[in-house]
Coordinates of C-alpha atoms in Angstrom, one line a residue:
X5 CA 71.4 127.0 98.1
X6 CA 73.8 124.1 98.3
X7 CA 77.5 124.7 98.1
X8 CA 80.1 122.9 96.0
X9 CA 83.3 123.7 97.9
X10 CA 86.6 121.8 97.7
X11 CA 89.6 122.3 100.0
X12 CA 92.5 122.0 97.6
X13 CA 95.8 120.3 98.1
X14 CA 98.1 122.7 96.3
X15 CA 98.2 126.5 96.3
X16 CA 98.8 127.6 92.6
X17 CA 99.4 131.0 91.4
X18 CA 96.4 133.2 90.8
X19 CA 96.1 132.9 87.1
X20 CA 98.2 130.0 86.0
X21 CA 97.5 126.9 88.2
X22 CA 93.8 126.8 87.6
X23 CA 92.3 124.0 89.6
X24 CA 88.6 123.6 90.0
X25 CA 86.3 124.4 92.9
X26 CA 82.7 123.4 92.8
X27 CA 80.3 126.2 93.5
X28 CA 76.6 126.5 94.2
X29 CA 74.0 125.8 91.7
X30 CA 72.3 129.1 90.9
X31 CA 69.5 129.0 88.4
X32 CA 68.0 132.4 88.1
X33 CA 66.4 133.2 84.8
X34 CA 64.9 136.6 84.1
X35 CA 62.2 137.0 81.3
X36 CA 62.1 140.2 79.5
X37 CA 58.5 141.4 79.9
X38 CA 57.9 145.1 80.1
X39 CA 54.7 146.7 81.4
X40 CA 54.4 150.2 80.2
X41 CA 51.9 153.0 80.4
X42 CA 51.2 155.0 77.2
X43 CA 53.1 158.4 77.2
X44 CA 50.0 160.3 76.1
X45 CA 48.0 158.9 79.1
X46 CA 50.8 159.8 81.5
X47 CA 51.1 163.3 80.1
X48 CA 47.5 164.0 80.8
X49 CA 47.8 163.0 84.4
X50 CA 49.1 165.1 87.3
X51 CA 52.7 164.6 88.2
X52 CA 52.0 162.7 91.4
X53 CA 49.6 160.4 89.5
X54 CA 52.2 160.0 86.8
X55 CA 54.9 159.1 89.4
X56 CA 52.6 156.6 91.1
X57 CA 51.7 155.0 87.7
X58 CA 55.4 154.8 86.8
X59 CA 56.1 153.2 90.2
X60 CA 53.2 150.8 89.8
X61 CA 54.4 149.9 86.3
X62 CA 57.9 149.2 87.5
X63 CA 56.7 147.1 90.4
X64 CA 54.4 145.1 88.1
X65 CA 57.3 144.6 85.7
X66 CA 59.5 143.4 88.4
X67 CA 57.0 141.0 90.0
X68 CA 56.3 139.7 86.5
X69 CA 60.0 139.2 85.7
X70 CA 60.5 137.5 89.1
X71 CA 57.6 135.2 88.4
X72 CA 58.9 134.3 85.0
X73 CA 62.4 133.7 86.4
X74 CA 60.9 131.4 89.1
X75 CA 58.9 129.6 86.4
X76 CA 62.1 129.1 84.3
X77 CA 63.9 127.8 87.4
X78 CA 61.0 125.5 88.2
X79 CA 61.0 124.1 84.7
X80 CA 64.7 123.5 84.9
X81 CA 64.3 121.7 88.2
X82 CA 61.4 119.7 87.0
X83 CA 63.4 118.5 84.0
X84 CA 66.3 117.7 86.3
X85 CA 64.0 115.6 88.5
X86 CA 62.7 113.8 85.4
X87 CA 66.3 113.0 84.3
X88 CA 67.2 111.9 87.8
X89 CA 64.1 109.6 87.8
X90 CA 65.2 108.1 84.5
X91 CA 68.6 107.4 85.9
X92 CA 67.1 105.7 88.9
X93 CA 64.9 103.6 86.6
X94 CA 68.0 102.7 84.5
X95 CA 70.1 102.0 87.6
X96 CA 67.3 99.8 89.1
X97 CA 67.1 97.8 85.9
X98 CA 70.8 97.3 85.9
X99 CA 70.8 96.3 89.6
X100 CA 68.0 93.8 89.1
X101 CA 69.8 92.3 86.1
X102 CA 73.1 92.1 88.1
X103 CA 71.3 90.5 91.0
X104 CA 69.6 87.9 88.8
X105 CA 73.0 87.2 87.1
X106 CA 74.7 86.9 90.4
X107 CA 72.0 84.5 91.7
X108 CA 72.2 82.4 88.6
X109 CA 76.0 82.3 88.7
X110 CA 75.9 81.5 92.4
X111 CA 73.5 78.6 91.8
X112 CA 75.5 77.4 88.8
X113 CA 78.8 77.4 90.7
X114 CA 77.5 76.3 94.1
X115 CA 78.9 72.8 93.7
X116 CA 82.3 74.2 92.6
X117 CA 82.9 76.9 95.2
X118 CA 82.5 75.0 98.4
X119 CA 85.5 73.9 100.5
X120 CA 84.8 70.2 99.7
X121 CA 84.5 70.9 96.0
X122 CA 88.0 72.5 96.2
X123 CA 89.5 69.2 97.4
X124 CA 90.1 65.6 96.4
X125 CA 86.6 64.7 97.6
X126 CA 85.1 67.1 95.0
X127 CA 87.5 65.8 92.4
X128 CA 86.5 62.2 93.1
X129 CA 82.8 63.0 93.1
X130 CA 83.2 64.9 89.8
X131 CA 83.9 61.6 88.0
X132 CA 81.8 59.3 90.2
X133 CA 84.8 57.7 92.1
X134 CA 82.5 56.7 94.9
X135 CA 84.8 54.2 96.6
X136 CA 87.6 56.8 96.8
X137 CA 85.1 59.4 98.1
X138 CA 84.0 57.0 100.8
X139 CA 87.5 56.7 102.2
X140 CA 87.5 60.5 102.8
X141 CA 84.0 60.6 104.4
X142 CA 83.1 57.2 106.0
X143 CA 84.8 55.7 109.0
X144 CA 83.9 52.2 107.8
X145 CA 86.4 52.8 105.0
X146 CA 88.9 54.8 107.0
X147 CA 89.5 53.9 110.7
X148 CA 91.5 57.1 111.1
X149 CA 89.0 59.4 109.5
X150 CA 89.3 61.8 112.4
X151 CA 92.7 62.9 111.0
X152 CA 91.4 63.9 107.6
X153 CA 89.8 67.4 107.3
X154 CA 88.7 67.5 103.7
X155 CA 90.0 70.7 102.1
X156 CA 91.6 71.9 105.3
X157 CA 94.8 73.8 105.4
X158 CA 97.7 71.3 104.9
X159 CA 95.4 68.4 104.6
X160 CA 96.5 65.7 102.1
X161 CA 93.1 66.2 100.3
X162 CA 93.9 69.8 99.1
X163 CA 94.1 70.3 95.3
X164 CA 97.6 71.8 95.7
X165 CA 98.8 68.6 97.5
X166 CA 97.2 66.5 94.8
X167 CA 99.3 68.2 92.2
X168 CA 102.4 67.6 94.3
X169 CA 101.4 63.9 94.6
X170 CA 101.6 63.4 90.8
X171 CA 105.0 65.1 90.6
X172 CA 106.3 62.6 93.2
X173 CA 104.7 59.7 91.4
X174 CA 106.5 60.8 88.2
X175 CA 109.8 60.6 90.2
X176 CA 108.9 57.0 91.3
X177 CA 108.3 56.1 87.7
X178 CA 111.6 57.5 86.7
X179 CA 113.2 55.2 89.3
X180 CA 111.3 52.2 88.0
X181 CA 112.4 53.0 84.5
X182 CA 116.1 52.8 85.6
X183 CA 115.6 49.1 86.5
X184 CA 113.3 48.2 83.6
X185 CA 110.0 48.3 85.4
X186 CA 106.9 49.5 83.7
X187 CA 105.5 52.8 85.1
X188 CA 102.9 52.7 87.8
X189 CA 99.4 53.8 87.0
X190 CA 97.2 55.5 89.5
X191 CA 93.6 54.9 90.6
X192 CA 91.3 57.1 92.6
X193 CA 90.9 54.5 95.5
X194 CA 94.7 54.0 95.9
X195 CA 95.2 57.8 96.0
X196 CA 92.4 58.1 98.6
X197 CA 94.2 55.5 100.7
X198 CA 97.4 57.3 100.5
X199 CA 95.6 60.6 101.5
X200 CA 94.1 58.9 104.5
X201 CA 97.4 57.4 105.6
X202 CA 99.4 60.6 105.1
X203 CA 97.0 62.5 107.3
X204 CA 97.1 59.8 110.0
X205 CA 100.9 59.6 109.9
X206 CA 101.0 63.2 111.1
X207 CA 99.5 62.0 114.4
X208 CA 100.8 58.5 114.8
X209 CA 103.0 58.0 117.9
X210 CA 105.0 55.0 116.6
X211 CA 106.2 54.5 113.0
X212 CA 102.9 55.5 111.6
X213 CA 102.2 52.2 109.8
X214 CA 98.7 51.3 111.1
X215 CA 98.1 48.5 108.7
X216 CA 94.5 49.4 107.9
X217 CA 95.0 48.7 104.1
X218 CA 96.5 45.5 102.8
X219 CA 99.2 47.2 100.6
X220 CA 102.9 47.9 100.5
X221 CA 103.5 51.3 102.1
X222 CA 106.2 53.8 102.4
X223 CA 106.0 56.7 104.9
X224 CA 108.3 59.6 105.4
X225 CA 108.5 62.7 107.6
X226 CA 110.7 65.0 105.6
X227 CA 109.3 68.5 106.2
X228 CA 109.7 70.3 102.9
X229 CA 112.1 67.7 101.5
X230 CA 111.6 65.3 98.7
X231 CA 110.3 61.9 100.1
X232 CA 111.1 60.0 96.9
X233 CA 114.7 61.2 97.0
X234 CA 114.9 60.0 100.6
X235 CA 113.6 56.6 99.7
X236 CA 115.9 56.4 96.7
X237 CA 118.9 56.8 99.0
X238 CA 118.3 53.2 100.1
X239 CA 119.5 52.0 96.7
X240 CA 123.0 52.6 98.0
X241 CA 122.3 50.1 100.9
X242 CA 121.0 47.6 98.4
X243 CA 124.2 47.9 96.3
X244 CA 126.3 47.7 99.5
X245 CA 124.4 44.7 100.7
X246 CA 123.6 46.2 104.1
X247 CA 121.2 48.6 105.7
X248 CA 117.5 49.4 105.1
X249 CA 116.2 48.8 101.6
X250 CA 112.5 48.4 102.1
X251 CA 111.4 51.8 100.9
X252 CA 113.4 51.6 97.7
X253 CA 112.3 48.0 97.1
X254 CA 108.6 49.1 97.5
X255 CA 109.1 51.6 94.7
X256 CA 110.4 49.1 92.2
X257 CA 108.2 46.1 93.2
X258 CA 106.0 44.4 90.6
X259 CA 102.8 42.4 91.1
X260 CA 100.8 40.0 89.0
X261 CA 98.2 42.6 88.3
X262 CA 98.5 46.1 86.8
X263 CA 101.0 48.0 88.9
X264 CA 99.1 50.8 90.6
X265 CA 100.4 53.3 93.1
X266 CA 99.9 56.8 94.6
X267 CA 101.8 59.3 96.7
X268 CA 100.1 61.7 99.1
X269 CA 101.6 64.5 101.1
X270 CA 100.2 66.1 104.2
X271 CA 101.2 69.1 106.3
X272 CA 98.4 68.6 108.8
X273 CA 98.4 70.6 112.0
X274 CA 94.8 71.8 112.4
X275 CA 93.4 68.9 114.5
X276 CA 96.4 67.4 116.2
X277 CA 95.6 68.9 119.6
X278 CA 92.4 66.9 119.6
X279 CA 94.1 63.7 118.5
X280 CA 96.3 62.9 121.5
X281 CA 97.2 64.5 124.8
X282 CA 99.6 67.3 124.5
X283 CA 102.3 65.4 126.4
X284 CA 102.3 62.7 123.8
X285 CA 103.0 65.2 121.0
X286 CA 106.0 66.5 122.9
X287 CA 107.5 63.1 122.5
X288 CA 106.8 62.8 118.8
X289 CA 109.6 64.4 116.9
X290 CA 107.8 64.3 113.5
X291 CA 104.6 66.0 114.7
X292 CA 105.2 69.2 112.7
X293 CA 106.8 67.5 109.7
X294 CA 105.2 66.7 106.3
X295 CA 104.0 63.1 106.2
X296 CA 104.1 61.3 103.0
X297 CA 102.4 58.0 102.2
X298 CA 103.2 55.9 99.2
X299 CA 101.0 52.9 98.3
X300 CA 102.5 50.9 95.4
X301 CA 101.0 47.8 93.7
X302 CA 98.0 47.0 95.9
X303 CA 96.7 43.4 95.8
X304 CA 94.0 42.6 93.3
X305 CA 90.9 43.3 95.4
X306 CA 91.7 47.0 95.4
X307 CA 91.8 47.4 91.6
X308 CA 89.2 44.9 90.4
X309 CA 86.7 46.8 88.3
X310 CA 88.3 50.2 89.0
X311 CA 89.6 52.5 86.3
X312 CA 93.4 53.1 86.3
X313 CA 95.2 56.0 84.6
X314 CA 98.6 57.0 83.5
X315 CA 100.0 59.8 85.5
X316 CA 99.7 62.2 82.6
X317 CA 96.1 61.1 82.0
X318 CA 95.3 61.7 85.7
X319 CA 97.1 65.0 85.7
X320 CA 95.0 66.2 82.8
X321 CA 91.8 65.2 84.6
X322 CA 93.0 67.0 87.7
X323 CA 94.1 70.1 85.9
X324 CA 90.8 70.3 84.0
X325 CA 88.9 70.0 87.3
X326 CA 91.1 72.7 88.9
X327 CA 90.5 75.0 85.9
X328 CA 86.8 74.5 86.2
X329 CA 87.0 75.4 89.9
X330 CA 89.0 78.5 89.2
X331 CA 86.6 79.6 86.5
X332 CA 83.7 79.1 88.7
X333 CA 85.3 81.1 91.5
X334 CA 86.2 83.8 89.0
X335 CA 82.7 83.9 87.5
X336 CA 81.2 84.2 91.0
X337 CA 83.7 86.9 92.0
X338 CA 82.9 88.9 88.8
X339 CA 79.2 88.5 89.4
X340 CA 79.6 89.7 93.0
X341 CA 81.6 92.7 91.9
X342 CA 79.1 93.6 89.2
X343 CA 76.3 93.4 91.8
X344 CA 78.1 95.6 94.3
X345 CA 78.9 98.1 91.6
X346 CA 75.3 98.1 90.4
X347 CA 74.1 98.6 94.1
X348 CA 76.5 101.6 94.5
X349 CA 75.3 103.1 91.2
X350 CA 71.6 102.6 92.3
X351 CA 72.3 104.2 95.7
X352 CA 73.9 107.2 94.0
X353 CA 71.1 107.6 91.5
X354 CA 68.5 107.3 94.3
X355 CA 70.3 109.9 96.4
X356 CA 70.5 112.3 93.4
X357 CA 66.8 111.7 92.7
X358 CA 65.9 112.6 96.3
X359 CA 68.0 115.8 96.1
X360 CA 66.4 116.7 92.7
X361 CA 62.9 116.3 94.1
X362 CA 63.7 118.5 97.1
X363 CA 65.1 121.2 94.8
X364 CA 62.0 120.9 92.6
X365 CA 59.8 121.3 95.7
X366 CA 61.8 124.4 96.7
X367 CA 61.6 125.8 93.2
X368 CA 57.8 125.2 93.1
X369 CA 57.3 127.0 96.4
X370 CA 59.4 129.9 95.1
X371 CA 57.3 130.1 92.0
X372 CA 54.1 130.0 94.0
X373 CA 55.4 132.9 96.1
X374 CA 56.4 134.9 93.0
X375 CA 53.1 134.2 91.3
X376 CA 51.2 135.3 94.4
X377 CA 53.2 138.5 94.5
X378 CA 52.5 139.2 90.8
X379 CA 48.7 138.5 91.2
X380 CA 48.6 140.8 94.2
X381 CA 50.4 143.5 92.2
X382 CA 47.8 143.2 89.4
X383 CA 45.2 144.0 92.1
X384 CA 47.2 147.1 93.1
X385 CA 49.1 145.6 96.0
X386 CA 52.6 146.0 94.6
X387 CA 55.8 145.9 96.6
X388 CA 58.3 148.7 96.4
X389 CA 60.1 148.2 93.1
X390 CA 63.6 147.0 93.3
X391 CA 66.5 148.3 91.1
X392 CA 66.5 147.0 87.5
X393 CA 70.1 145.8 87.9
X394 CA 71.9 143.5 90.2
X395 CA 75.5 143.5 91.4
X396 CA 77.6 140.5 90.4
X397 CA 79.9 139.3 93.2
X398 CA 83.4 138.1 92.3
X399 CA 85.3 135.6 94.5
X400 CA 88.7 134.0 94.2
X401 CA 90.0 130.7 95.6
X402 CA 93.7 131.3 96.5
X403 CA 94.2 127.5 96.7
X404 CA 92.9 126.5 93.3
X405 CA 93.1 129.7 91.3
X406 CA 89.5 129.7 90.2
X407 CA 87.3 132.9 90.0
X408 CA 83.7 132.5 90.7
X409 CA 80.8 134.8 90.0
X410 CA 77.4 135.0 91.7
X411 CA 74.5 137.4 92.2
X412 CA 73.6 135.7 95.5
X413 CA 74.8 137.4 98.7
X414 CA 74.0 134.2 100.5
X415 CA 76.3 132.2 98.2
X416 CA 79.0 134.8 98.4
X417 CA 79.0 134.8 102.2
X418 CA 79.1 130.9 102.3
X419 CA 82.1 130.9 100.0
X420 CA 83.8 133.5 102.1
X421 CA 83.3 131.4 105.2
X422 CA 84.8 128.5 103.3
X423 CA 88.0 130.4 102.6
X424 CA 87.3 132.1 99.3
X425 CA 88.7 135.6 98.9
X426 CA 86.0 138.2 98.2
X427 CA 87.1 140.5 95.3
X428 CA 84.1 142.9 95.4
X429 CA 81.7 143.7 92.6
X430 CA 82.8 142.3 89.2
X431 CA 80.2 144.1 87.2
X432 CA 76.5 145.2 87.2
X433 CA 74.1 142.9 85.3
X434 CA 70.6 143.8 84.1
X435 CA 67.7 141.9 85.4
X436 CA 66.4 141.5 81.9
X437 CA 68.3 140.8 78.8
X438 CA 70.0 137.8 77.2
X439 CA 70.6 134.8 79.4
X440 CA 74.1 133.7 80.5
X441 CA 74.1 129.9 81.1
X442 CA 76.0 128.2 83.9
X443 CA 77.4 124.7 83.6
X444 CA 79.3 122.4 85.9
X445 CA 81.7 119.5 85.1
X446 CA 81.3 116.9 87.9
X447 CA 84.0 114.7 86.4
X448 CA 86.9 117.2 86.5
X449 CA 89.1 116.9 89.6
X450 CA 87.4 119.1 92.2
X451 CA 84.8 120.2 89.7
X452 CA 84.7 122.9 87.1
X453 CA 82.4 125.8 86.1
X454 CA 81.8 127.5 82.8
X455 CA 79.6 130.4 81.7
X456 CA 78.4 131.2 78.2
X457 CA 75.6 133.0 76.3
X458 CA 75.9 130.5 73.5
X459 CA 73.2 127.8 73.4
X460 CA 75.4 125.8 71.0
X461 CA 78.3 125.8 73.5
X462 CA 75.9 125.1 76.3
X463 CA 74.4 122.1 74.5
X464 CA 77.8 120.8 73.4
X465 CA 79.0 120.8 77.0
X466 CA 75.9 119.1 78.2
X467 CA 76.4 116.3 75.6
X468 CA 80.0 116.0 76.8
X469 CA 78.7 115.3 80.4
X470 CA 78.6 118.8 81.9
X471 CA 75.7 119.5 84.2
X472 CA 73.4 122.4 83.2
X473 CA 72.7 124.6 86.2
X474 CA 70.4 127.0 84.5
X475 CA 70.6 130.8 83.9
X476 CA 73.1 132.5 86.2
X477 CA 72.4 136.1 85.2
X478 CA 71.6 138.3 82.2
X479 CA 73.7 140.1 79.6
X480 CA 72.7 143.6 78.6
X481 CA 70.9 143.4 75.2
X482 CA 72.0 145.1 72.0
X483 CA 69.3 147.8 72.6
X484 CA 71.3 149.0 75.5
X485 CA 73.7 151.4 73.7
X486 CA 75.7 152.1 76.9
X487 CA 76.4 148.4 77.7
X488 CA 80.0 147.4 78.5
X489 CA 81.7 144.2 77.3
X490 CA 83.1 141.6 79.7
X491 CA 86.2 140.0 78.3
X492 CA 86.8 136.3 78.2
X493 CA 90.3 134.8 78.4
X494 CA 91.5 131.2 78.2
X495 CA 94.5 129.6 79.8
X496 CA 95.8 126.8 77.4
X497 CA 98.2 125.5 80.1
X498 CA 95.5 124.7 82.7
X499 CA 93.2 121.7 82.8
X500 CA 90.5 123.0 85.1
X501 CA 89.3 126.5 85.8
X502 CA 90.7 127.6 82.5
X503 CA 88.5 130.6 81.8
X504 CA 88.5 134.1 83.3
X505 CA 85.9 136.8 82.8
X506 CA 86.5 140.5 83.6
X507 CA 85.1 144.0 82.9
X508 CA 88.6 145.4 83.6
X509 CA 90.5 146.0 80.4
X510 CA 93.7 146.3 82.3
X511 CA 93.3 142.9 83.8
X512 CA 92.3 141.5 80.4
X513 CA 95.4 142.9 78.7
X514 CA 97.7 141.7 81.5
X515 CA 96.5 138.1 81.2
X516 CA 97.0 138.2 77.5
X517 CA 100.7 139.2 78.1
X518 CA 101.0 136.2 80.4
X519 CA 100.0 133.8 77.7
X520 CA 96.2 133.6 78.0
X521 CA 94.2 133.6 74.8
X522 CA 91.8 136.4 74.1
X523 CA 88.4 134.8 73.4
X524 CA 86.6 138.1 72.8
X525 CA 83.5 139.3 74.6
X526 CA 81.7 136.9 76.9
X527 CA 78.6 139.0 77.6
X528 CA 77.7 142.6 78.4
X529 CA 77.3 144.6 81.7
X530 CA 75.1 147.6 82.1
X531 CA 76.6 151.1 82.0

């Protein structure tokens, strides 16, 4: 028999802190089938013959009861296997559905969950800005393409940096508003140029102006500072009539075409060791600083035929794209989690099914042995009859406070080895009589057992999720005029292991004085 044993964390008092310990499934059912010899026939036989006949009758009755008990156990195990198989079928269907859903979600979100999709490149491609995408992917449109790692950490192409870009462009437009200039709009291609130049500026040895695009350009290496604020400081030089003013002037410049501009920030560091010799970097004081590129008002060839947007319009487009990316990632993560959970449930169901099949095989073998013994007894080859009663062992877990009852010496010894305290014989049960059902709650912390003669209580607990473990023993029937009641008490302050069963009236009364509820007679022992 398998053992359900838990090593508890807390040592409660014996009758108050009732935690739960899982115990072995014991399903022994005894059918009441008596084989008798007519009294008149016995009276006419010699004493020795009568004694032999009585012994034969008792042995036949016992083997018949044992066979019926084994049959009941086999039926219970067969039903358990069928239920386990049904759970496997259900779990398999749920796993297949989760797998199909995950595959469908993965396929649907594939274009949105890649590193490139989570970057300016994916954003450009989402609305067919091919010229802008080319600057991030084609060296013919970007001489310094080696410095751009699309979607890489700190790269100017990340979606986080794109959101910063628009904030800085708002600041530029606030400055333009001060001097009566119309706000700059933004285009995909100008933003792509700013991205390329910001990335390249992280590695340029000189000023960083490489001149690859015919535009006005501001650069800044300001770490975590505000580049627009740094450029705006030059207004003081303009007012004073001396000092550098080019960066400020570039922000307020106008052209004969629609004013278009973009700001890009880069914190690139991932490829710089491959860009120049290490010694050269040691001489570049801005090598670890943020580089910012600003491209205002490009000449006409850069905007001919290309859509331009206000900053708010572009921000809406970008935020919508980012939302779609996040939703796609969330959907895929949810699908992955659902699949993993379904796989776990299927594995558990499959394991339980395998265990149930093994228990059914064992029960079938036991039934076959019991049937063979009965058939042999019918032929006159009966074993020595065993007592008509069986001692019920009582054990106590000093760490959880639960009492446990079993007719199995093997189970008793296993629990003793596991640390349970053996309390001797609780009572003597008949081998025939009314069944006492045993149930187990696998959801209670540590598990919980309950015993009852009530089929209604048994079925109610089964519907509530308790696992039916068959017939544990028998209760003496009403025909037994010498039977003794076993008392049942309930502890309303405990959450697990709440019931106690005892033949001892003194123990019963003591528990009642401690606050336990008297729930009457649980079942009956023999005299």
